[in-house]
């Protein structure tokens, strides 16, 4: 008690008490709830007081030598004051004052960037270098979006199945050359096999399509002397087709009326 009495009697304490009395009594305390204040002038006054307290604590938290626990306490106090400031801004707006949340300056760090946070909680000054906090500011690369089946099918077209490989004009000449080489190799192999069988006196295979020398449709050469296509099968003429149809019609009539005659004789 004696120690407190000595503090109260100091020159500074007496000077501060005199200042309070000149101001009109004891120092007025800020309301706990912003909704209790119905005066726009008083609301602006308390908001300005909170802004000054925030600026003071933000300046203090820049000192990394305060220790981890003190820095965390200061950061919590700053966030608490910022929430209280938002409450006063809402009350000021409801009383017809300006919207400080919209027109007010943004909270920036020493690099000029807006102060980031996690779910509304922000870190200031040396608090960003605390253990466990530094990892929050390291932005990880976003994961690649997973493609759905519809996205994959959107890229499937005729080119995917190779339907347009011939349109570039490169494949057809190559296929033509490969076909000519394959035919030449097959003909050479056939001639070589034929020569080997001739040297071994092996009888030739029987021709199952004997040529009819009396068939005038089998022509070795045409009028221009060019080789013509040889037909090994007799192709019926139009007259032969008509005779076959007439013979078939007669046979059907005989079968039909022959059965009727048999029935009439039996009755």
mmCIF file of C-alpha atoms in Angstrom:
data_model
loop_
_atom_site.group_PDB
_atom_site.id
_atom_site.type_symbol
_atom_site.label_atom_id
_atom_site.label_comp_id
_atom_site.label_asym_id
_atom_site.label_seq_id
_atom_site.Cartn_x
_atom_site.Cartn_y
_atom_site.Cartn_z
ATOM 1 C CA UNK A 1 0.000 0.000 0.000
ATOM 2 C CA UNK A 2 2.851 2.357 0.803
ATOM 3 C CA UNK A 3 4.380 1.729 -2.586
ATOM 4 C CA UNK A 4 1.134 2.605 -4.389
ATOM 5 C CA UNK A 5 0.766 5.753 -2.324
ATOM 6 C CA UNK A 6 4.285 6.829 -3.267
ATOM 7 C CA UNK A 7 3.466 6.319 -6.966
ATOM 8 C CA UNK A 8 0.340 8.414 -6.622
ATOM 9 C CA UNK A 9 2.334 11.286 -5.127
ATOM 10 C CA UNK A 10 4.870 11.518 -7.925
ATOM 11 C CA UNK A 11 4.993 14.620 -10.112
ATOM 12 C CA UNK A 12 3.841 12.690 -13.217
ATOM 13 C CA UNK A 13 0.831 11.241 -11.421
ATOM 14 C CA UNK A 14 -0.220 14.608 -10.093
ATOM 15 C CA UNK A 15 0.212 16.189 -13.540
ATOM 16 C CA UNK A 16 -1.932 13.523 -15.229
ATOM 17 C CA UNK A 17 -4.636 13.869 -12.589
ATOM 18 C CA UNK A 18 -4.672 17.629 -13.180
ATOM 19 C CA UNK A 19 -5.033 17.070 -16.922
ATOM 20 C CA UNK A 20 -8.013 14.740 -16.378
ATOM 21 C CA UNK A 21 -9.706 17.252 -14.093
ATOM 22 C CA UNK A 22 -9.221 20.020 -16.641
ATOM 23 C CA UNK A 23 -10.743 17.809 -19.349
ATOM 24 C CA UNK A 24 -13.902 17.519 -17.303
ATOM 25 C CA UNK A 25 -13.567 14.705 -14.878
ATOM 26 C CA UNK A 26 -12.305 11.137 -15.147
ATOM 27 C CA UNK A 27 -11.131 9.664 -18.449
ATOM 28 C CA UNK A 28 -14.002 8.215 -20.440
ATOM 29 C CA UNK A 29 -13.747 4.505 -21.260
ATOM 30 C CA UNK A 30 -14.608 3.004 -24.641
ATOM 31 C CA UNK A 31 -17.880 1.024 -24.632
ATOM 32 C CA UNK A 32 -17.482 -2.754 -24.712
ATOM 33 C CA UNK A 33 -20.122 -3.152 -27.452
ATOM 34 C CA UNK A 34 -20.235 -0.856 -30.459
ATOM 35 C CA UNK A 35 -24.025 -1.203 -30.603
ATOM 36 C CA UNK A 36 -24.310 0.652 -27.256
ATOM 37 C CA UNK A 37 -23.068 3.891 -28.857
ATOM 38 C CA UNK A 38 -25.801 5.924 -30.573
ATOM 39 C CA UNK A 39 -23.721 8.980 -31.413
ATOM 40 C CA UNK A 40 -21.985 9.123 -34.783
ATOM 41 C CA UNK A 41 -19.352 11.544 -33.438
ATOM 42 C CA UNK A 42 -18.526 9.250 -30.502
ATOM 43 C CA UNK A 43 -18.387 6.199 -32.788
ATOM 44 C CA UNK A 44 -15.893 7.946 -35.073
ATOM 45 C CA UNK A 45 -13.858 8.896 -31.998
ATOM 46 C CA UNK A 46 -13.655 5.292 -30.699
ATOM 47 C CA UNK A 47 -12.802 3.945 -34.137
ATOM 48 C CA UNK A 48 -9.939 6.435 -34.464
ATOM 49 C CA UNK A 49 -8.697 5.412 -31.027
ATOM 50 C CA UNK A 50 -8.651 1.743 -32.072
ATOM 51 C CA UNK A 51 -6.769 2.604 -35.268
ATOM 52 C CA UNK A 52 -4.075 4.336 -33.202
ATOM 53 C CA UNK A 53 -3.743 1.336 -30.904
ATOM 54 C CA UNK A 54 -3.393 -0.973 -33.905
ATOM 55 C CA UNK A 55 -0.703 1.231 -35.427
ATOM 56 C CA UNK A 56 1.194 1.271 -32.129
ATOM 57 C CA UNK A 57 1.124 -2.502 -31.720
ATOM 58 C CA UNK A 58 2.030 -3.102 -35.395
ATOM 59 C CA UNK A 59 5.127 -0.953 -34.848
ATOM 60 C CA UNK A 60 6.024 -2.986 -31.748
ATOM 61 C CA UNK A 61 5.610 -6.371 -33.438
ATOM 62 C CA UNK A 62 8.235 -5.507 -36.054
ATOM 63 C CA UNK A 63 10.921 -6.161 -33.423
ATOM 64 C CA UNK A 64 11.919 -9.831 -33.757
ATOM 65 C CA UNK A 65 13.857 -9.705 -30.468
ATOM 66 C CA UNK A 66 10.709 -9.575 -28.339
ATOM 67 C CA UNK A 67 10.515 -13.359 -28.165
ATOM 68 C CA UNK A 68 8.086 -15.849 -29.615
ATOM 69 C CA UNK A 69 5.470 -15.618 -26.831
ATOM 70 C CA UNK A 70 5.379 -11.801 -26.774
ATOM 71 C CA UNK A 71 5.119 -11.673 -30.574
ATOM 72 C CA UNK A 72 2.215 -14.140 -30.523
ATOM 73 C CA UNK A 73 0.436 -12.097 -27.818
ATOM 74 C CA UNK A 74 0.892 -8.879 -29.799
ATOM 75 C CA UNK A 75 -0.427 -10.546 -32.955
ATOM 76 C CA UNK A 76 -3.501 -11.786 -31.067
ATOM 77 C CA UNK A 77 -4.111 -8.303 -29.650
ATOM 78 C CA UNK A 78 -3.846 -6.727 -33.109
ATOM 79 C CA UNK A 79 -6.362 -9.198 -34.566
ATOM 80 C CA UNK A 80 -8.711 -8.543 -31.628
ATOM 81 C CA UNK A 81 -8.492 -4.779 -32.203
ATOM 82 C CA UNK A 82 -9.144 -5.247 -35.916
ATOM 83 C CA UNK A 83 -12.312 -7.222 -35.196
ATOM 84 C CA UNK A 84 -13.425 -4.477 -32.808
ATOM 85 C CA UNK A 85 -12.671 -1.852 -35.461
ATOM 86 C CA UNK A 86 -14.917 -3.677 -37.936
ATOM 87 C CA UNK A 87 -17.729 -3.669 -35.376
ATOM 88 C CA UNK A 88 -17.401 0.095 -34.971
ATOM 89 C CA UNK A 89 -17.362 0.555 -38.752
ATOM 90 C CA UNK A 90 -20.618 -1.373 -39.017
ATOM 91 C CA UNK A 91 -22.135 0.803 -36.251
ATOM 92 C CA UNK A 92 -20.938 3.978 -37.986
ATOM 93 C CA UNK A 93 -22.543 2.869 -41.223
ATOM 94 C CA UNK A 94 -25.812 2.067 -39.444
ATOM 95 C CA UNK A 95 -25.798 5.554 -37.881
ATOM 96 C CA UNK A 96 -25.570 7.154 -41.339
ATOM 97 C CA UNK A 97 -21.810 7.615 -41.476
ATOM 98 C CA UNK A 98 -19.346 6.622 -44.213
ATOM 99 C CA UNK A 99 -18.582 2.995 -45.087
ATOM 100 C CA UNK A 100 -14.981 2.722 -43.868
ATOM 101 C CA UNK A 101 -14.786 -0.962 -44.821
ATOM 102 C CA UNK A 102 -15.197 -0.052 -48.485
ATOM 103 C CA UNK A 103 -13.325 3.221 -48.774
ATOM 104 C CA UNK A 104 -10.704 2.639 -46.081
ATOM 105 C CA UNK A 105 -7.079 1.733 -46.900
ATOM 106 C CA UNK A 106 -6.009 -1.897 -47.049
ATOM 107 C CA UNK A 107 -3.689 -3.410 -44.479
ATOM 108 C CA UNK A 108 -0.286 -3.752 -46.175
ATOM 109 C CA UNK A 109 3.014 -5.233 -45.035
ATOM 110 C CA UNK A 110 6.514 -3.806 -45.465
ATOM 111 C CA UNK A 111 6.677 -5.183 -49.040
ATOM 112 C CA UNK A 112 3.533 -3.318 -50.076
ATOM 113 C CA UNK A 113 1.444 -6.482 -50.316
ATOM 114 C CA UNK A 114 -1.890 -6.968 -48.632
ATOM 115 C CA UNK A 115 -1.507 -8.782 -45.340
ATOM 116 C CA UNK A 116 -2.551 -12.432 -45.873
ATOM 117 C CA UNK A 117 -4.264 -14.509 -43.265
ATOM 118 C CA UNK A 118 -5.981 -17.778 -42.544
ATOM 119 C CA UNK A 119 -9.784 -17.573 -42.147
ATOM 120 C CA UNK A 120 -9.634 -13.918 -41.166
ATOM 121 C CA UNK A 121 -6.654 -14.258 -38.825
ATOM 122 C CA UNK A 122 -3.734 -12.144 -40.040
ATOM 123 C CA UNK A 123 -0.038 -12.156 -39.221
ATOM 124 C CA UNK A 124 2.013 -8.986 -38.874
ATOM 125 C CA UNK A 125 5.713 -8.190 -38.770
ATOM 126 C CA UNK A 126 7.859 -10.771 -37.014
ATOM 127 C CA UNK A 127 4.845 -13.049 -36.503
ATOM 128 C CA UNK A 128 5.171 -14.195 -40.107
ATOM 129 C CA UNK A 129 8.587 -15.715 -39.327
ATOM 130 C CA UNK A 130 7.411 -17.778 -36.359
ATOM 131 C CA UNK A 131 7.675 -21.587 -36.489
ATOM 132 C CA UNK A 132 4.628 -23.060 -38.211
ATOM 133 C CA UNK A 133 3.588 -19.710 -39.676
ATOM 134 C CA UNK A 134 6.208 -19.516 -42.412
ATOM 135 C CA UNK A 135 4.713 -22.600 -44.087
ATOM 136 C CA UNK A 136 1.379 -20.793 -44.464
ATOM 137 C CA UNK A 137 2.950 -18.204 -46.763
ATOM 138 C CA UNK A 138 4.649 -20.781 -48.996
ATOM 139 C CA UNK A 139 2.198 -21.199 -51.811
ATOM 140 C CA UNK A 140 2.096 -24.732 -53.140
ATOM 141 C CA UNK A 141 1.531 -25.263 -56.851
ATOM 142 C CA UNK A 142 -2.117 -25.988 -57.565
ATOM 143 C CA UNK A 143 -2.922 -29.594 -58.305
ATOM 144 C CA UNK A 144 -3.726 -30.424 -61.891
ATOM 145 C CA UNK A 145 -7.475 -30.677 -62.413
ATOM 146 C CA UNK A 146 -8.693 -34.221 -62.876
ATOM 147 C CA UNK A 147 -10.048 -34.817 -66.360
ATOM 148 C CA UNK A 148 -13.376 -36.580 -66.656
ATOM 149 C CA UNK A 149 -14.363 -39.135 -69.260
ATOM 150 C CA UNK A 150 -16.276 -36.464 -71.168
ATOM 151 C CA UNK A 151 -13.121 -34.310 -71.358
ATOM 152 C CA UNK A 152 -11.123 -37.248 -72.715
ATOM 153 C CA UNK A 153 -13.746 -38.133 -75.322
ATOM 154 C CA UNK A 154 -13.768 -34.516 -76.499
ATOM 155 C CA UNK A 155 -10.290 -35.063 -78.021
ATOM 156 C CA UNK A 156 -11.224 -38.299 -79.809
ATOM 157 C CA UNK A 157 -11.936 -37.699 -83.507
ATOM 158 C CA UNK A 158 -11.183 -39.247 -86.880
ATOM 159 C CA UNK A 159 -7.483 -38.415 -86.556
ATOM 160 C CA UNK A 160 -7.310 -40.400 -83.297
ATOM 161 C CA UNK A 161 -8.385 -43.588 -85.116
ATOM 162 C CA UNK A 162 -6.149 -42.883 -88.130
ATOM 163 C CA UNK A 163 -8.951 -42.316 -90.627
ATOM 164 C CA UNK A 164 -7.240 -39.286 -92.152
ATOM 165 C CA UNK A 165 -3.767 -40.708 -92.620
ATOM 166 C CA UNK A 166 -4.222 -40.854 -96.420
ATOM 167 C CA UNK A 167 -5.183 -37.209 -96.832
ATOM 168 C CA UNK A 168 -1.624 -35.911 -96.570
ATOM 169 C CA UNK A 169 -0.630 -37.633 -99.841
ATOM 170 C CA UNK A 170 2.385 -39.380 -98.286
ATOM 171 C CA UNK A 171 1.016 -42.819 -97.462
ATOM 172 C CA UNK A 172 -0.508 -43.756 -100.825
ATOM 173 C CA UNK A 173 2.783 -43.562 -102.837
ATOM 174 C CA UNK A 174 4.538 -45.633 -100.210
ATOM 175 C CA UNK A 175 1.795 -48.248 -100.248
ATOM 176 C CA UNK A 176 1.915 -48.350 -104.062
ATOM 177 C CA UNK A 177 5.689 -48.963 -104.053
ATOM 178 C CA UNK A 178 5.345 -51.629 -101.382
ATOM 179 C CA UNK A 179 2.597 -53.347 -103.409
ATOM 180 C CA UNK A 180 4.705 -53.360 -106.572
ATOM 181 C CA UNK A 181 7.676 -54.841 -104.686
ATOM 182 C CA UNK A 182 5.494 -57.508 -103.093
ATOM 183 C CA UNK A 183 4.036 -58.518 -106.493
ATOM 184 C CA UNK A 184 7.510 -58.651 -108.044
ATOM 185 C CA UNK A 185 8.811 -60.882 -105.250
ATOM 186 C CA UNK A 186 5.804 -63.190 -105.548
ATOM 187 C CA UNK A 187 6.263 -63.503 -109.351
ATOM 188 C CA UNK A 188 9.984 -64.210 -108.945
ATOM 189 C CA UNK A 189 9.287 -66.870 -106.361
ATOM 190 C CA UNK A 190 6.664 -68.478 -108.595
ATOM 191 C CA UNK A 191 9.031 -68.538 -111.597
ATOM 192 C CA UNK A 192 11.828 -69.976 -109.479
ATOM 193 C CA UNK A 193 9.580 -72.736 -108.164
ATOM 194 C CA UNK A 194 8.370 -73.479 -111.676
ATOM 195 C CA UNK A 195 11.959 -73.799 -112.983
ATOM 196 C CA UNK A 196 12.851 -76.133 -110.108
ATOM 197 C CA UNK A 197 9.901 -78.417 -110.825
ATOM 198 C CA UNK A 198 10.801 -78.475 -114.550
ATOM 199 C CA UNK A 199 14.381 -79.557 -113.745
ATOM 200 C CA UNK A 200 13.073 -82.356 -111.485
ATOM 201 C CA UNK A 201 10.696 -83.715 -114.215
ATOM 202 C CA UNK A 202 7.682 -83.221 -111.965
ATOM 203 C CA UNK A 203 4.423 -83.338 -113.960
ATOM 204 C CA UNK A 204 2.552 -80.095 -114.117
ATOM 205 C CA UNK A 205 -0.664 -79.699 -112.212
ATOM 206 C CA UNK A 206 -3.848 -80.631 -114.018
ATOM 207 C CA UNK A 207 -5.771 -77.666 -115.343
ATOM 208 C CA UNK A 208 -9.226 -77.837 -113.831
ATOM 209 C CA UNK A 209 -10.476 -75.246 -116.325
ATOM 210 C CA UNK A 210 -9.819 -76.820 -119.761
ATOM 211 C CA UNK A 211 -10.191 -74.473 -122.653
ATOM 212 C CA UNK A 212 -12.839 -75.191 -125.266
ATOM 213 C CA UNK A 213 -11.304 -74.590 -128.709
ATOM 214 C CA UNK A 214 -14.755 -74.319 -130.281
ATOM 215 C CA UNK A 215 -15.819 -71.529 -127.892
ATOM 216 C CA UNK A 216 -15.579 -68.345 -129.892
ATOM 217 C CA UNK A 217 -15.728 -66.226 -126.711
ATOM 218 C CA UNK A 218 -12.227 -67.380 -125.778
ATOM 219 C CA UNK A 219 -10.022 -64.963 -127.657
ATOM 220 C CA UNK A 220 -6.298 -64.689 -127.135
ATOM 221 C CA UNK A 221 -5.969 -61.329 -128.831
ATOM 222 C CA UNK A 222 -8.349 -58.556 -129.662
ATOM 223 C CA UNK A 223 -8.575 -56.679 -132.937
ATOM 224 C CA UNK A 224 -5.746 -54.319 -131.959
ATOM 225 C CA UNK A 225 -3.454 -57.215 -131.200
ATOM 226 C CA UNK A 226 -3.615 -56.673 -127.456
ATOM 227 C CA UNK A 227 -4.068 -59.679 -125.156
ATOM 228 C CA UNK A 228 -7.674 -60.113 -124.141
ATOM 229 C CA UNK A 229 -9.133 -61.613 -121.020
ATOM 230 C CA UNK A 230 -9.630 -65.372 -121.369
ATOM 231 C CA UNK A 231 -12.885 -66.861 -120.060
ATOM 232 C CA UNK A 232 -12.588 -70.419 -118.737
ATOM 233 C CA UNK A 233 -16.310 -70.704 -117.974
ATOM 234 C CA UNK A 234 -19.019 -70.824 -120.685
ATOM 235 C CA UNK A 235 -21.227 -67.761 -120.307
ATOM 236 C CA UNK A 236 -24.820 -68.415 -121.472
ATOM 237 C CA UNK A 237 -26.199 -66.161 -124.166
ATOM 238 C CA UNK A 238 -29.544 -64.399 -124.107
ATOM 239 C CA UNK A 239 -31.101 -67.153 -126.257
ATOM 240 C CA UNK A 240 -29.906 -69.847 -123.889
ATOM 241 C CA UNK A 241 -31.436 -68.004 -120.947
ATOM 242 C CA UNK A 242 -34.803 -67.677 -122.727
ATOM 243 C CA UNK A 243 -34.857 -71.393 -123.635
ATOM 244 C CA UNK A 244 -34.047 -72.340 -120.025
ATOM 245 C CA UNK A 245 -36.819 -70.154 -118.672
ATOM 246 C CA UNK A 246 -39.321 -71.578 -121.211
ATOM 247 C CA UNK A 247 -38.370 -75.135 -120.357
ATOM 248 C CA UNK A 248 -38.755 -74.412 -116.638
ATOM 249 C CA UNK A 249 -42.207 -72.852 -117.201
ATOM 250 C CA UNK A 250 -43.362 -75.908 -119.162
ATOM 251 C CA UNK A 251 -42.151 -78.222 -116.442
ATOM 252 C CA UNK A 252 -44.123 -76.270 -113.804
ATOM 253 C CA UNK A 253 -47.311 -76.422 -115.928
ATOM 254 C CA UNK A 254 -46.938 -80.166 -116.510
ATOM 255 C CA UNK A 255 -46.455 -80.773 -112.808
ATOM 256 C CA UNK A 256 -49.497 -78.661 -111.922
ATOM 257 C CA UNK A 257 -51.981 -79.997 -114.524
ATOM 258 C CA UNK A 258 -50.590 -83.517 -114.456
ATOM 259 C CA UNK A 259 -51.600 -83.774 -110.797
ATOM 260 C CA UNK A 260 -55.124 -82.596 -111.674
ATOM 261 C CA UNK A 261 -55.504 -85.227 -114.408
ATOM 262 C CA UNK A 262 -54.454 -87.950 -111.988
ATOM 263 C CA UNK A 263 -57.042 -86.819 -109.448
ATOM 264 C CA UNK A 264 -59.860 -86.708 -112.062
ATOM 265 C CA UNK A 265 -59.090 -90.225 -113.288
ATOM 266 C CA UNK A 266 -59.080 -91.530 -109.755
ATOM 267 C CA UNK A 267 -62.476 -90.082 -108.992
#
